GROMACS .gro file of N, CA and C in nm:
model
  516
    1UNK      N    1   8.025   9.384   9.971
    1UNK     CA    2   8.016   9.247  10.015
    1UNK      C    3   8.015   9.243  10.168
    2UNK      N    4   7.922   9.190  10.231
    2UNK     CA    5   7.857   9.147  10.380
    2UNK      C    6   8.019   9.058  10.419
    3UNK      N    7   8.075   9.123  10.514
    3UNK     CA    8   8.216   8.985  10.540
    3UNK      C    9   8.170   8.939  10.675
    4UNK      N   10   8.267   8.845  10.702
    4UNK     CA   11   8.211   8.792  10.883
    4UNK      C   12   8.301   8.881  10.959
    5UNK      N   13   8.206   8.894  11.066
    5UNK     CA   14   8.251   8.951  11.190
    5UNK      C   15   8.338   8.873  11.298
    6UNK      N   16   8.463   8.855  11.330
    6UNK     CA   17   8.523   8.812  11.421
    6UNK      C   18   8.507   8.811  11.549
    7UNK      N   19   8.451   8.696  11.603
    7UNK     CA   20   8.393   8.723  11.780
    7UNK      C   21   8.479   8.694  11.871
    8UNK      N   22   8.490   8.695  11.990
    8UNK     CA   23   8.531   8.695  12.110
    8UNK      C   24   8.498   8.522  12.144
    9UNK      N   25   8.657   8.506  12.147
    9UNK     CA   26   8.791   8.526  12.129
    9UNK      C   27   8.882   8.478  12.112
   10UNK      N   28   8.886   8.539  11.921
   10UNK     CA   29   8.932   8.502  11.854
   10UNK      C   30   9.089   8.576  11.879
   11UNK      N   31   9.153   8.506  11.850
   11UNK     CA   32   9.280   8.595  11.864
   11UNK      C   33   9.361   8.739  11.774
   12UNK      N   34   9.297   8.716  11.640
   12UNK     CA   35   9.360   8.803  11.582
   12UNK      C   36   9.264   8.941  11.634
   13UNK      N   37   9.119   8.929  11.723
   13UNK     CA   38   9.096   9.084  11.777
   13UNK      C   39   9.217   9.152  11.882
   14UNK      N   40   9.302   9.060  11.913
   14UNK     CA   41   9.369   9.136  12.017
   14UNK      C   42   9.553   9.204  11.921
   15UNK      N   43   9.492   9.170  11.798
   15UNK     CA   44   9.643   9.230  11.722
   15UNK      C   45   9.640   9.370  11.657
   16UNK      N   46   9.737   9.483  11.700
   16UNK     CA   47   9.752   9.602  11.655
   16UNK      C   48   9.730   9.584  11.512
   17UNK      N   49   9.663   9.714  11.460
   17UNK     CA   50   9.669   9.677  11.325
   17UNK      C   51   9.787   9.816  11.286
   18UNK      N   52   9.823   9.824  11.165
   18UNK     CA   53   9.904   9.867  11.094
   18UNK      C   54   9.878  10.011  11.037
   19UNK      N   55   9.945  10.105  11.011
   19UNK     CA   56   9.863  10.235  10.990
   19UNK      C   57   9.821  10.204  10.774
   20UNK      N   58   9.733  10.315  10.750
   20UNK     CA   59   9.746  10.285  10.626
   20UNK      C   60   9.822  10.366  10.557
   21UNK      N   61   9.935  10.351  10.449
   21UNK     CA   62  10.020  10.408  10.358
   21UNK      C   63   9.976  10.449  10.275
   22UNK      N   64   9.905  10.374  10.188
   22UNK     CA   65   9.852  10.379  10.031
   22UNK      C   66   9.695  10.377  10.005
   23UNK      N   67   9.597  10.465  10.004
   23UNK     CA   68   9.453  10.512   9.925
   23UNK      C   69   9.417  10.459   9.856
   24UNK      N   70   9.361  10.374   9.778
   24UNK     CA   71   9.332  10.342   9.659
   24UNK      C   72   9.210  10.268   9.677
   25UNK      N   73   9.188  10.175   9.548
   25UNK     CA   74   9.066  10.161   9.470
   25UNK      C   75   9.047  10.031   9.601
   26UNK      N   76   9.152   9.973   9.645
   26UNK     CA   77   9.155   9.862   9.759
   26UNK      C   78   9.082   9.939   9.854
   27UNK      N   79   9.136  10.006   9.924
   27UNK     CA   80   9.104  10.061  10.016
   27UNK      C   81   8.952  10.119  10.068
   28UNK      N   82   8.919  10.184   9.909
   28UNK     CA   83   8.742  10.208   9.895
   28UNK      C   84   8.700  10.110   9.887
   29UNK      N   85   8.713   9.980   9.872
   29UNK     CA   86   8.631   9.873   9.846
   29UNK      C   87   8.661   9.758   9.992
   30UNK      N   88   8.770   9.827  10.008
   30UNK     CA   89   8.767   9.760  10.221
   30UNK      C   90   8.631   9.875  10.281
   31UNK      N   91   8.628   9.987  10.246
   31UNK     CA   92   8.527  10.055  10.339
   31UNK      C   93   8.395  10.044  10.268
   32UNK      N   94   8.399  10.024  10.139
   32UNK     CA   95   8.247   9.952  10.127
   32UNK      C   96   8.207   9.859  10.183
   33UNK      N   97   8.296   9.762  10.211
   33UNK     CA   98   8.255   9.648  10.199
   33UNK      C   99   8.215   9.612  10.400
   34UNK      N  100   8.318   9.748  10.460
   34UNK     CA  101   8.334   9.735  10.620
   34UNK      C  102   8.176   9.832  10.666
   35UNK      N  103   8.082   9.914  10.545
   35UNK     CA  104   7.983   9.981  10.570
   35UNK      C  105   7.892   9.893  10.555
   36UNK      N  106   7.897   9.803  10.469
   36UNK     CA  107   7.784   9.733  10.428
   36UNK      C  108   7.753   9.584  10.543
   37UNK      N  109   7.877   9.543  10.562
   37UNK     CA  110   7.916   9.481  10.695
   37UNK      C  111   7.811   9.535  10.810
   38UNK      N  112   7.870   9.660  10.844
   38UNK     CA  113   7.823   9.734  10.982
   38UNK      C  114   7.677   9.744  10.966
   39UNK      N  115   7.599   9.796  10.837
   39UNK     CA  116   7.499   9.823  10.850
   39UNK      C  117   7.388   9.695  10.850
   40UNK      N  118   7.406   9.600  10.819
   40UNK     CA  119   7.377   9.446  10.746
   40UNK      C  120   7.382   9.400  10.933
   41UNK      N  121   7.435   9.411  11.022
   41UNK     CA  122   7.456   9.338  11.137
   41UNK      C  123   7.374   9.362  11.248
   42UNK      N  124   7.308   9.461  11.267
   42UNK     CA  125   7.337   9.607  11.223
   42UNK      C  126   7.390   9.675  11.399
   43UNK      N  127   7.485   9.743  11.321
   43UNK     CA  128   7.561   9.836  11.433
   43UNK      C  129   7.592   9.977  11.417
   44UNK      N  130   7.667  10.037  11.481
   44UNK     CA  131   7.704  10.188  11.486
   44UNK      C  132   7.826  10.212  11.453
   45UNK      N  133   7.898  10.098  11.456
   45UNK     CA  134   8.023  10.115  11.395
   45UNK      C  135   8.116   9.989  11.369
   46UNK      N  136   8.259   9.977  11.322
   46UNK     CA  137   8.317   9.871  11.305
   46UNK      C  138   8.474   9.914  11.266
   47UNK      N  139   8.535   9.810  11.292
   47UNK     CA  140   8.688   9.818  11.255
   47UNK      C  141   8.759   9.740  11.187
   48UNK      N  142   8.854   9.786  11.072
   48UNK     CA  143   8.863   9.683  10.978
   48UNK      C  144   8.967   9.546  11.047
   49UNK      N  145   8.970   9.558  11.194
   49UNK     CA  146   8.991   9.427  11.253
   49UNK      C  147   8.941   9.366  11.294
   50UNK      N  148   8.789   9.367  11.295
   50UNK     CA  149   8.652   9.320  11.349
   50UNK      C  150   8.665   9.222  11.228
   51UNK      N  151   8.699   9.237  11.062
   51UNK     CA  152   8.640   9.117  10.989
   51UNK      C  153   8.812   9.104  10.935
   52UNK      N  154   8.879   9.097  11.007
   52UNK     CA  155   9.017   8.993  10.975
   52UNK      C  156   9.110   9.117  10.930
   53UNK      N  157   9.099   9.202  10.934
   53UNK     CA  158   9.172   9.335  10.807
   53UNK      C  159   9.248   9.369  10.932
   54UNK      N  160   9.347   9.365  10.908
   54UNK     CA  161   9.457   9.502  11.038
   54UNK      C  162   9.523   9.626  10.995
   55UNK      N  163   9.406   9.697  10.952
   55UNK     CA  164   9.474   9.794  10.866
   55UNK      C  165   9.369   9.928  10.985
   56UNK      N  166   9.448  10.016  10.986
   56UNK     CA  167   9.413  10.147  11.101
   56UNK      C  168   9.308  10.202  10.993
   57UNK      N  169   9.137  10.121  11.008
   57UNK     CA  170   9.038  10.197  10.955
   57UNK      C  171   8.954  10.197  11.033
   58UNK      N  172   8.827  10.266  11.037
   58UNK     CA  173   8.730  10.263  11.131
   58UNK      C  174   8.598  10.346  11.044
   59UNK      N  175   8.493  10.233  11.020
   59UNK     CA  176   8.314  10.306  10.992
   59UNK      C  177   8.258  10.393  11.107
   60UNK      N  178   8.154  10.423  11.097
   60UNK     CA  179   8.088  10.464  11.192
   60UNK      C  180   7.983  10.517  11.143
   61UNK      N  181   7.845  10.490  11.202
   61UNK     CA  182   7.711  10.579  11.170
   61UNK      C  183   7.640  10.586  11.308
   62UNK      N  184   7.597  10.653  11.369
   62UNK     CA  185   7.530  10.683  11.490
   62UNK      C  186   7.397  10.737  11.449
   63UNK      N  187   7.348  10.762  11.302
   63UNK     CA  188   7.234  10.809  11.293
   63UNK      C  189   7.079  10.701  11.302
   64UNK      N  190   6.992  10.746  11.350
   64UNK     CA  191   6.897  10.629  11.424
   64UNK      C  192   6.848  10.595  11.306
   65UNK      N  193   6.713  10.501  11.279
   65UNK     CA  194   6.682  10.425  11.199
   65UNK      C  195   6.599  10.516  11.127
   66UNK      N  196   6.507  10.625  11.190
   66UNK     CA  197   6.442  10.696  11.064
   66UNK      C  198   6.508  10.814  11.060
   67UNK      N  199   6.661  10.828  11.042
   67UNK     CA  200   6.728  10.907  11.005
   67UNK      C  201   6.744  10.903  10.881
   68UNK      N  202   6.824  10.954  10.776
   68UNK     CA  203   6.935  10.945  10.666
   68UNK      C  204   7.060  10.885  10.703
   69UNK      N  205   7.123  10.817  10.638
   69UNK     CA  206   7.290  10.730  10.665
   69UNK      C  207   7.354  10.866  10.677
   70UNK      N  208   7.449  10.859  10.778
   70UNK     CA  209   7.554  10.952  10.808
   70UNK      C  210   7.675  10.853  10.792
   71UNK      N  211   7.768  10.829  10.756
   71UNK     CA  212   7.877  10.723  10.758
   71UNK      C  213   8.008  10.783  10.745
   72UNK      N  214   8.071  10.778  10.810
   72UNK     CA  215   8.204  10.837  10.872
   72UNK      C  216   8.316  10.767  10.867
   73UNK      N  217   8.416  10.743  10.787
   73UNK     CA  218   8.524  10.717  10.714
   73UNK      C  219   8.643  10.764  10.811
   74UNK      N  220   8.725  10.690  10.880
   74UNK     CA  221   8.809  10.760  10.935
   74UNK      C  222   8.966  10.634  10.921
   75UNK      N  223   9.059  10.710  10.853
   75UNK     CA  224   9.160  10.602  10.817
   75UNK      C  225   9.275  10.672  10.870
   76UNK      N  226   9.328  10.545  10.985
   76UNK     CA  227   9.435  10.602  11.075
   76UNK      C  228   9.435  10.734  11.199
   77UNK      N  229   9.298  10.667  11.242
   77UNK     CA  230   9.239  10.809  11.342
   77UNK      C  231   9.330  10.806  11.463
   78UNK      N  232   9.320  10.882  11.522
   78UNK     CA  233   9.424  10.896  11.635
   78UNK      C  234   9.362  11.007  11.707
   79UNK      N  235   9.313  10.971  11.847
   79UNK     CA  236   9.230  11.085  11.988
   79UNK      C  237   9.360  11.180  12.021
   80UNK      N  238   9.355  11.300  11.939
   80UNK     CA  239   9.420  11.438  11.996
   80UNK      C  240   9.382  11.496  12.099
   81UNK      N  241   9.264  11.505  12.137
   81UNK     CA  242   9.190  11.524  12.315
   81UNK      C  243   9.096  11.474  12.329
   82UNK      N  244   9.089  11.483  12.465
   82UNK     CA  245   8.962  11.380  12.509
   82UNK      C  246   8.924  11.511  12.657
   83UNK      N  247   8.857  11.499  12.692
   83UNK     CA  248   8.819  11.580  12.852
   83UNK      C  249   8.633  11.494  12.891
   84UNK      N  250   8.628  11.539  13.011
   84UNK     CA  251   8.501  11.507  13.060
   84UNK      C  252   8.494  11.329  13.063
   85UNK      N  253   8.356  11.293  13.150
   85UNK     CA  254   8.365  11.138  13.209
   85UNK      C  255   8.228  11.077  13.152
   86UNK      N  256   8.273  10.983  13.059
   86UNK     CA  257   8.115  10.921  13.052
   86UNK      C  258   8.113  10.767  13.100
   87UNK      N  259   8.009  10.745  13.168
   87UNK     CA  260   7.980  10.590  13.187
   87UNK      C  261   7.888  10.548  13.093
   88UNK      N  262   7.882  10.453  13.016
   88UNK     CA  263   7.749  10.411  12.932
   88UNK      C  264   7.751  10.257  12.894
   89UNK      N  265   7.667  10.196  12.905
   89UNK     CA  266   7.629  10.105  12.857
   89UNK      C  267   7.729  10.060  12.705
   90UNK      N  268   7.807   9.956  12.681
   90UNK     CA  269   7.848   9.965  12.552
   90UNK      C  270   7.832   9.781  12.471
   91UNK      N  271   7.767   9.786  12.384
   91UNK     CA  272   7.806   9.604  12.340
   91UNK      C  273   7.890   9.644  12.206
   92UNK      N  274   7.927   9.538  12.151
   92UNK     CA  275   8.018   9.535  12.062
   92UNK      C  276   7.976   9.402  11.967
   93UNK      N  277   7.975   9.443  11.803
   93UNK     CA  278   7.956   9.317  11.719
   93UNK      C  279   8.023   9.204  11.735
   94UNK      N  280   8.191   9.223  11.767
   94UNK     CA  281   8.220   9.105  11.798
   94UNK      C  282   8.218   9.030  11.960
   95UNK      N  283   8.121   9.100  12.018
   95UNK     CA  284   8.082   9.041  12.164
   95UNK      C  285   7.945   9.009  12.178
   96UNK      N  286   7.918   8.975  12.091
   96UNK     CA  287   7.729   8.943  12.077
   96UNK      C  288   7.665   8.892  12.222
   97UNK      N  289   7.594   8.960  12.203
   97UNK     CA  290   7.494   8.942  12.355
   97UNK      C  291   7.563   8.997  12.488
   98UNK      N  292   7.643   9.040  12.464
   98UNK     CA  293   7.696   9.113  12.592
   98UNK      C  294   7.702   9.244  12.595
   99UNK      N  295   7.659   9.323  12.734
   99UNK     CA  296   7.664   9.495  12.703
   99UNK      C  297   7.763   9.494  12.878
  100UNK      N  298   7.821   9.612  12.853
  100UNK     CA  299   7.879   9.656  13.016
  100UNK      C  300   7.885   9.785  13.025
  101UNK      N  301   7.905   9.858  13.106
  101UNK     CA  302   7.904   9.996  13.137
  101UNK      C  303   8.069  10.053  13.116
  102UNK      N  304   8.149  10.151  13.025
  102UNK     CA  305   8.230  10.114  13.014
  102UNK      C  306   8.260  10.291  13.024
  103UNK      N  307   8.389  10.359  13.102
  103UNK     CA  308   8.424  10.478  13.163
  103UNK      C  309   8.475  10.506  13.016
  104UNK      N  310   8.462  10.632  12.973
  104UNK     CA  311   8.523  10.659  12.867
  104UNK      C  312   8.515  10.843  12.870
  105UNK      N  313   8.584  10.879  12.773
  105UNK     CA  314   8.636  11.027  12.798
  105UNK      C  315   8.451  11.101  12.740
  106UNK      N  316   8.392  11.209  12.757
  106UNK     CA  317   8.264  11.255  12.743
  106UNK      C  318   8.312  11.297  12.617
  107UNK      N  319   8.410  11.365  12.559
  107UNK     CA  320   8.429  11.472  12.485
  107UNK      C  321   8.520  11.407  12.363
  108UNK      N  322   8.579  11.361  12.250
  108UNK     CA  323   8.715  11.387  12.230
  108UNK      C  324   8.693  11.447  12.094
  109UNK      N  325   8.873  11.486  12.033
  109UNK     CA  326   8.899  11.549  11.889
  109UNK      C  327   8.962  11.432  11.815
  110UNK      N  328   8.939  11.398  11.708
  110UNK     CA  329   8.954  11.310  11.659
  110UNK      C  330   9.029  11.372  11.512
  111UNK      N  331   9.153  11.348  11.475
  111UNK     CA  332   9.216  11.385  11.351
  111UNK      C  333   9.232  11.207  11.286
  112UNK      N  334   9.219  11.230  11.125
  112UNK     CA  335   9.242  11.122  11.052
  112UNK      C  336   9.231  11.163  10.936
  113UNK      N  337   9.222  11.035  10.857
  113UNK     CA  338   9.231  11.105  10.716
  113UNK      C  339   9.090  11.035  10.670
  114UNK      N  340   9.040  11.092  10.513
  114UNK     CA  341   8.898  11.037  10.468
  114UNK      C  342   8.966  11.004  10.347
  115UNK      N  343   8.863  10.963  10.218
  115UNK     CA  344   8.887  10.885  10.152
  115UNK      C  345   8.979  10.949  10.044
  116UNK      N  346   8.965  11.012  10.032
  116UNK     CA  347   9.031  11.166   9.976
  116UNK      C  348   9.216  11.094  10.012
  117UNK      N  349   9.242  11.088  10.122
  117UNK     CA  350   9.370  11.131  10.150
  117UNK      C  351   9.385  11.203  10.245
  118UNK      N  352   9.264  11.341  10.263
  118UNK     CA  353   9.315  11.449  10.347
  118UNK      C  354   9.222  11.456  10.479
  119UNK      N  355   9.353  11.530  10.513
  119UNK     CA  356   9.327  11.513  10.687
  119UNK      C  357   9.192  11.585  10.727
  120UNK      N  358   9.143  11.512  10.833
  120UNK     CA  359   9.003  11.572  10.910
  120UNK      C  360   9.031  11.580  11.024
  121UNK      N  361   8.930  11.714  11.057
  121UNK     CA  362   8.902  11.686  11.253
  121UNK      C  363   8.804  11.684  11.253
  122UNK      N  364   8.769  11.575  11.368
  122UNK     CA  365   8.568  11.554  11.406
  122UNK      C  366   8.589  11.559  11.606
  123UNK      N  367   8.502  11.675  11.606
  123UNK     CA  368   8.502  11.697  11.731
  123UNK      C  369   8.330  11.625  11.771
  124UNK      N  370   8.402  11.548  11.872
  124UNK     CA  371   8.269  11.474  11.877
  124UNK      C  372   8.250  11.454  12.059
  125UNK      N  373   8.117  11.447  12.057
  125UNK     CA  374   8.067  11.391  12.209
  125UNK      C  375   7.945  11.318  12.205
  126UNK      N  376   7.877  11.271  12.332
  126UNK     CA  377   7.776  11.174  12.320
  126UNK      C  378   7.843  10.994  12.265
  127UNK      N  379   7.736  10.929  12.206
  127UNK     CA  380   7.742  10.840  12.149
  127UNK      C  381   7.857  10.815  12.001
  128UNK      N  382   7.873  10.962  11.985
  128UNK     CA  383   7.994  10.978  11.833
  128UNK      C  384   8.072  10.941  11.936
  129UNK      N  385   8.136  11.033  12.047
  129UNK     CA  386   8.238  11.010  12.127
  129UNK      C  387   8.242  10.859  12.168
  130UNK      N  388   8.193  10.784  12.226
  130UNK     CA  389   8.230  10.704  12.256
  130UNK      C  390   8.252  10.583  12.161
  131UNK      N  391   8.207  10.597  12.002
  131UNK     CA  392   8.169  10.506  11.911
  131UNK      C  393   8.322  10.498  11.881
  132UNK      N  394   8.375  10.661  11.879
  132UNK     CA  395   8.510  10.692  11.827
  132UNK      C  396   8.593  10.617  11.888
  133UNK      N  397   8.605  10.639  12.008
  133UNK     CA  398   8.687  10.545  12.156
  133UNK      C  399   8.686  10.402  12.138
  134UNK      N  400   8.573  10.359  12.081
  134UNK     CA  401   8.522  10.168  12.110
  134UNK      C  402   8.573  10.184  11.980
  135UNK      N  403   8.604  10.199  11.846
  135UNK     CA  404   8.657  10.166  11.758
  135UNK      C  405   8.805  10.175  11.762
  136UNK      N  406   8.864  10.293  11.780
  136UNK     CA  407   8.997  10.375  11.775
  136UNK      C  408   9.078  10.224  11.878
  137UNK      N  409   9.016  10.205  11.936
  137UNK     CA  410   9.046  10.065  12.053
  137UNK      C  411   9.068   9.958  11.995
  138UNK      N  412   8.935   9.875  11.905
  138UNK     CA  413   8.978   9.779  11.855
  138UNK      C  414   9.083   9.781  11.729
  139UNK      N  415   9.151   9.895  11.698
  139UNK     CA  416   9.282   9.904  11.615
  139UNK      C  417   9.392   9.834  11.713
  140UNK      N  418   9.393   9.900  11.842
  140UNK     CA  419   9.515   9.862  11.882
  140UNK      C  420   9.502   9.712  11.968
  141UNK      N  421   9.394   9.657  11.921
  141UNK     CA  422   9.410   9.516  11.992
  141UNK      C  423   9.280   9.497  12.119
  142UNK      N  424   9.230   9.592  12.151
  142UNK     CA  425   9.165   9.631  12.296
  142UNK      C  426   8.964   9.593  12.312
  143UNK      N  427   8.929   9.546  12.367
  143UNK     CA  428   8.777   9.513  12.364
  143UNK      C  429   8.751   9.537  12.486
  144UNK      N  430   8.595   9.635  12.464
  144UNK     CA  431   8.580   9.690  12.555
  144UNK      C  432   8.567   9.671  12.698
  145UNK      N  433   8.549   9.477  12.617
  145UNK     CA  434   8.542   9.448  12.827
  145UNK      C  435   8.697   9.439  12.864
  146UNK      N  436   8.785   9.435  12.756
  146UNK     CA  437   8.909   9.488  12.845
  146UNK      C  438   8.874   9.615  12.975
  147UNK      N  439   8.804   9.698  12.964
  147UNK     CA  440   8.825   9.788  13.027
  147UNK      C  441   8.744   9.786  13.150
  148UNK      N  442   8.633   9.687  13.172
  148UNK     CA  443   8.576   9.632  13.283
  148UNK      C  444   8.662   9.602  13.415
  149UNK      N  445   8.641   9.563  13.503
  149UNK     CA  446   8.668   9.524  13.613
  149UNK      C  447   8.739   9.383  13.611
  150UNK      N  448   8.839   9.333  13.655
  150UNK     CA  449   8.910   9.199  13.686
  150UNK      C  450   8.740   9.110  13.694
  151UNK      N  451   8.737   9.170  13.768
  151UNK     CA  452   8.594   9.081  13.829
  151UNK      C  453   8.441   9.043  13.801
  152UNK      N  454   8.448   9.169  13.731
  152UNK     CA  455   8.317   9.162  13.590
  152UNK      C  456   8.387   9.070  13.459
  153UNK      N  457   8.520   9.110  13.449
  153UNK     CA  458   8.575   9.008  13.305
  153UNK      C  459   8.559   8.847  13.356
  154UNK      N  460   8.572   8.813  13.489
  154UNK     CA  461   8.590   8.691  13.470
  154UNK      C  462   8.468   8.650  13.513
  155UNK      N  463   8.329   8.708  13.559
  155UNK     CA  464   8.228   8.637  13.534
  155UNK      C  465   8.172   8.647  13.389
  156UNK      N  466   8.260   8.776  13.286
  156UNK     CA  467   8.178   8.771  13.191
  156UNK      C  468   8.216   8.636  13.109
  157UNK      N  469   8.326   8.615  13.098
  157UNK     CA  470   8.446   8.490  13.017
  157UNK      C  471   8.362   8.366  13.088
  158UNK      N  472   8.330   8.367  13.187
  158UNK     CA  473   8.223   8.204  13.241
  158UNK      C  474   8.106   8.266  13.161
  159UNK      N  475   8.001   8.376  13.205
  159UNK     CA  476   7.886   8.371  13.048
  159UNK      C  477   7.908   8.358  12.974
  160UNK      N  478   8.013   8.430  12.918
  160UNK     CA  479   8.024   8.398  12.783
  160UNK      C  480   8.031   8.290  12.688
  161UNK      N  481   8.065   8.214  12.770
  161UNK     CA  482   8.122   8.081  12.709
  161UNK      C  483   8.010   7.993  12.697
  162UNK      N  484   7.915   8.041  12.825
  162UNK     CA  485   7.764   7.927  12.806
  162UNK      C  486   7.711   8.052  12.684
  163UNK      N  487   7.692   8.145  12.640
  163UNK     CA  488   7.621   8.207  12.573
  163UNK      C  489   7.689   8.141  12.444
  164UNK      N  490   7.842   8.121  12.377
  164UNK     CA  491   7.894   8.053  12.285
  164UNK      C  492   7.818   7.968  12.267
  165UNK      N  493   7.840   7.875  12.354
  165UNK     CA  494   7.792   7.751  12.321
  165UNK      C  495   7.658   7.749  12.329
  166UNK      N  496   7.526   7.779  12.343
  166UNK     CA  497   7.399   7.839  12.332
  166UNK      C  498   7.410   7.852  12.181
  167UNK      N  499   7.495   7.968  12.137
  167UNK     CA  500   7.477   7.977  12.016
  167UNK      C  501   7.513   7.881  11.870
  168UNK      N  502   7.601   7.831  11.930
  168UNK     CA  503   7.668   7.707  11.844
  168UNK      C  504   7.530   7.598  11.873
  169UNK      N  505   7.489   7.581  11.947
  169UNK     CA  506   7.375   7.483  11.935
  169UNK      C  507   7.280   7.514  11.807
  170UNK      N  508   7.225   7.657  11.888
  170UNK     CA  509   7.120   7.728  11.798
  170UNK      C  510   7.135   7.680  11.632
  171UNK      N  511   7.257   7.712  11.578
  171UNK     CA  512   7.323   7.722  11.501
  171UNK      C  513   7.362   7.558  11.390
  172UNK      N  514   7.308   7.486  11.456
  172UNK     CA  515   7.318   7.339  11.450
  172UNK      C  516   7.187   7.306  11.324
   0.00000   0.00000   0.00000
């Protein structure tokens, strides 16, 4: 099931979510439902606090359009290392129409668990790396233009707000 995406800014994006305890038949049917979401919008990744859920999950597919689905399951991930500097361009589903250049580690190791229960490591760089970072983030409350400049956030919060309301017209 396609759920809504929570935009900017709404308040519950800025709430830690909770680690997960318990696996089950719930749980596969939060990450169906958070793949079918991501891919339906369409993005590279998502967090199950992007559509109201505060539970420590995170999708992810980075594979391009005439690829095969790669989809990456990561429940309760947590960055064990990070090294090297990337700047890149980043937008976010729940920041529609906005992209910023956002410093993030080039490299990291990523341990979590998959659907299984059991633990993984995904050593990732490029676009995995940073997909990992922009998700692993919105668990603990964080959007990426948090990580912008005082001064880029507050011209983005004046666009933004004419771009809202742009869209709420549209939307009419």
């Amino acid at each position: 099931m396609i759920r809504t995406i929570l935009t900017f800014p709404d308040p519950d994006l800025k709430k830690k979510s909770h680690p997960v305890t318990v696996i089950n038949d719930k749980t596969r049917e939060l990450v169906r439902d958070m793949a079918e979401t991501m891919y339906a919008a369409p993005g590279v990744g998502l967090a199950a606090p992007q559509i109201g859920v505060h539970q420590r999950i995170i999708v992810i597919d980075i594979s391009g359009k005439d690829e095969d689905p790669n989809l990456i399951v990561a429940i309760n991930p947590v960055i064990v290392h990070g090294d090297g500097e990337s700047y890149e361009e980043e937008g976010c589903l729940s920041v529609p129409k906005y992209a910023a250049n956002v410093r993030r580690h080039a490299r990291v190791v990523v341990k979590a668990l998959n659907l299984d229960g059991e633990e993984v490591t995904c050593k990732a760089d490029g676009l995995l790396a940073i997909a990992f970072q922009h998700e692993i983030d919105h668990l603990d409350g964080i959007l990426f233009v948090d990580h912008i400049s005082p001064l880029k956030r507050e011209i983005f919060k004046r666009k933004y707000r004419r771009t809202l309301e742009e869209m709420q017209e549209h939307n009419r």
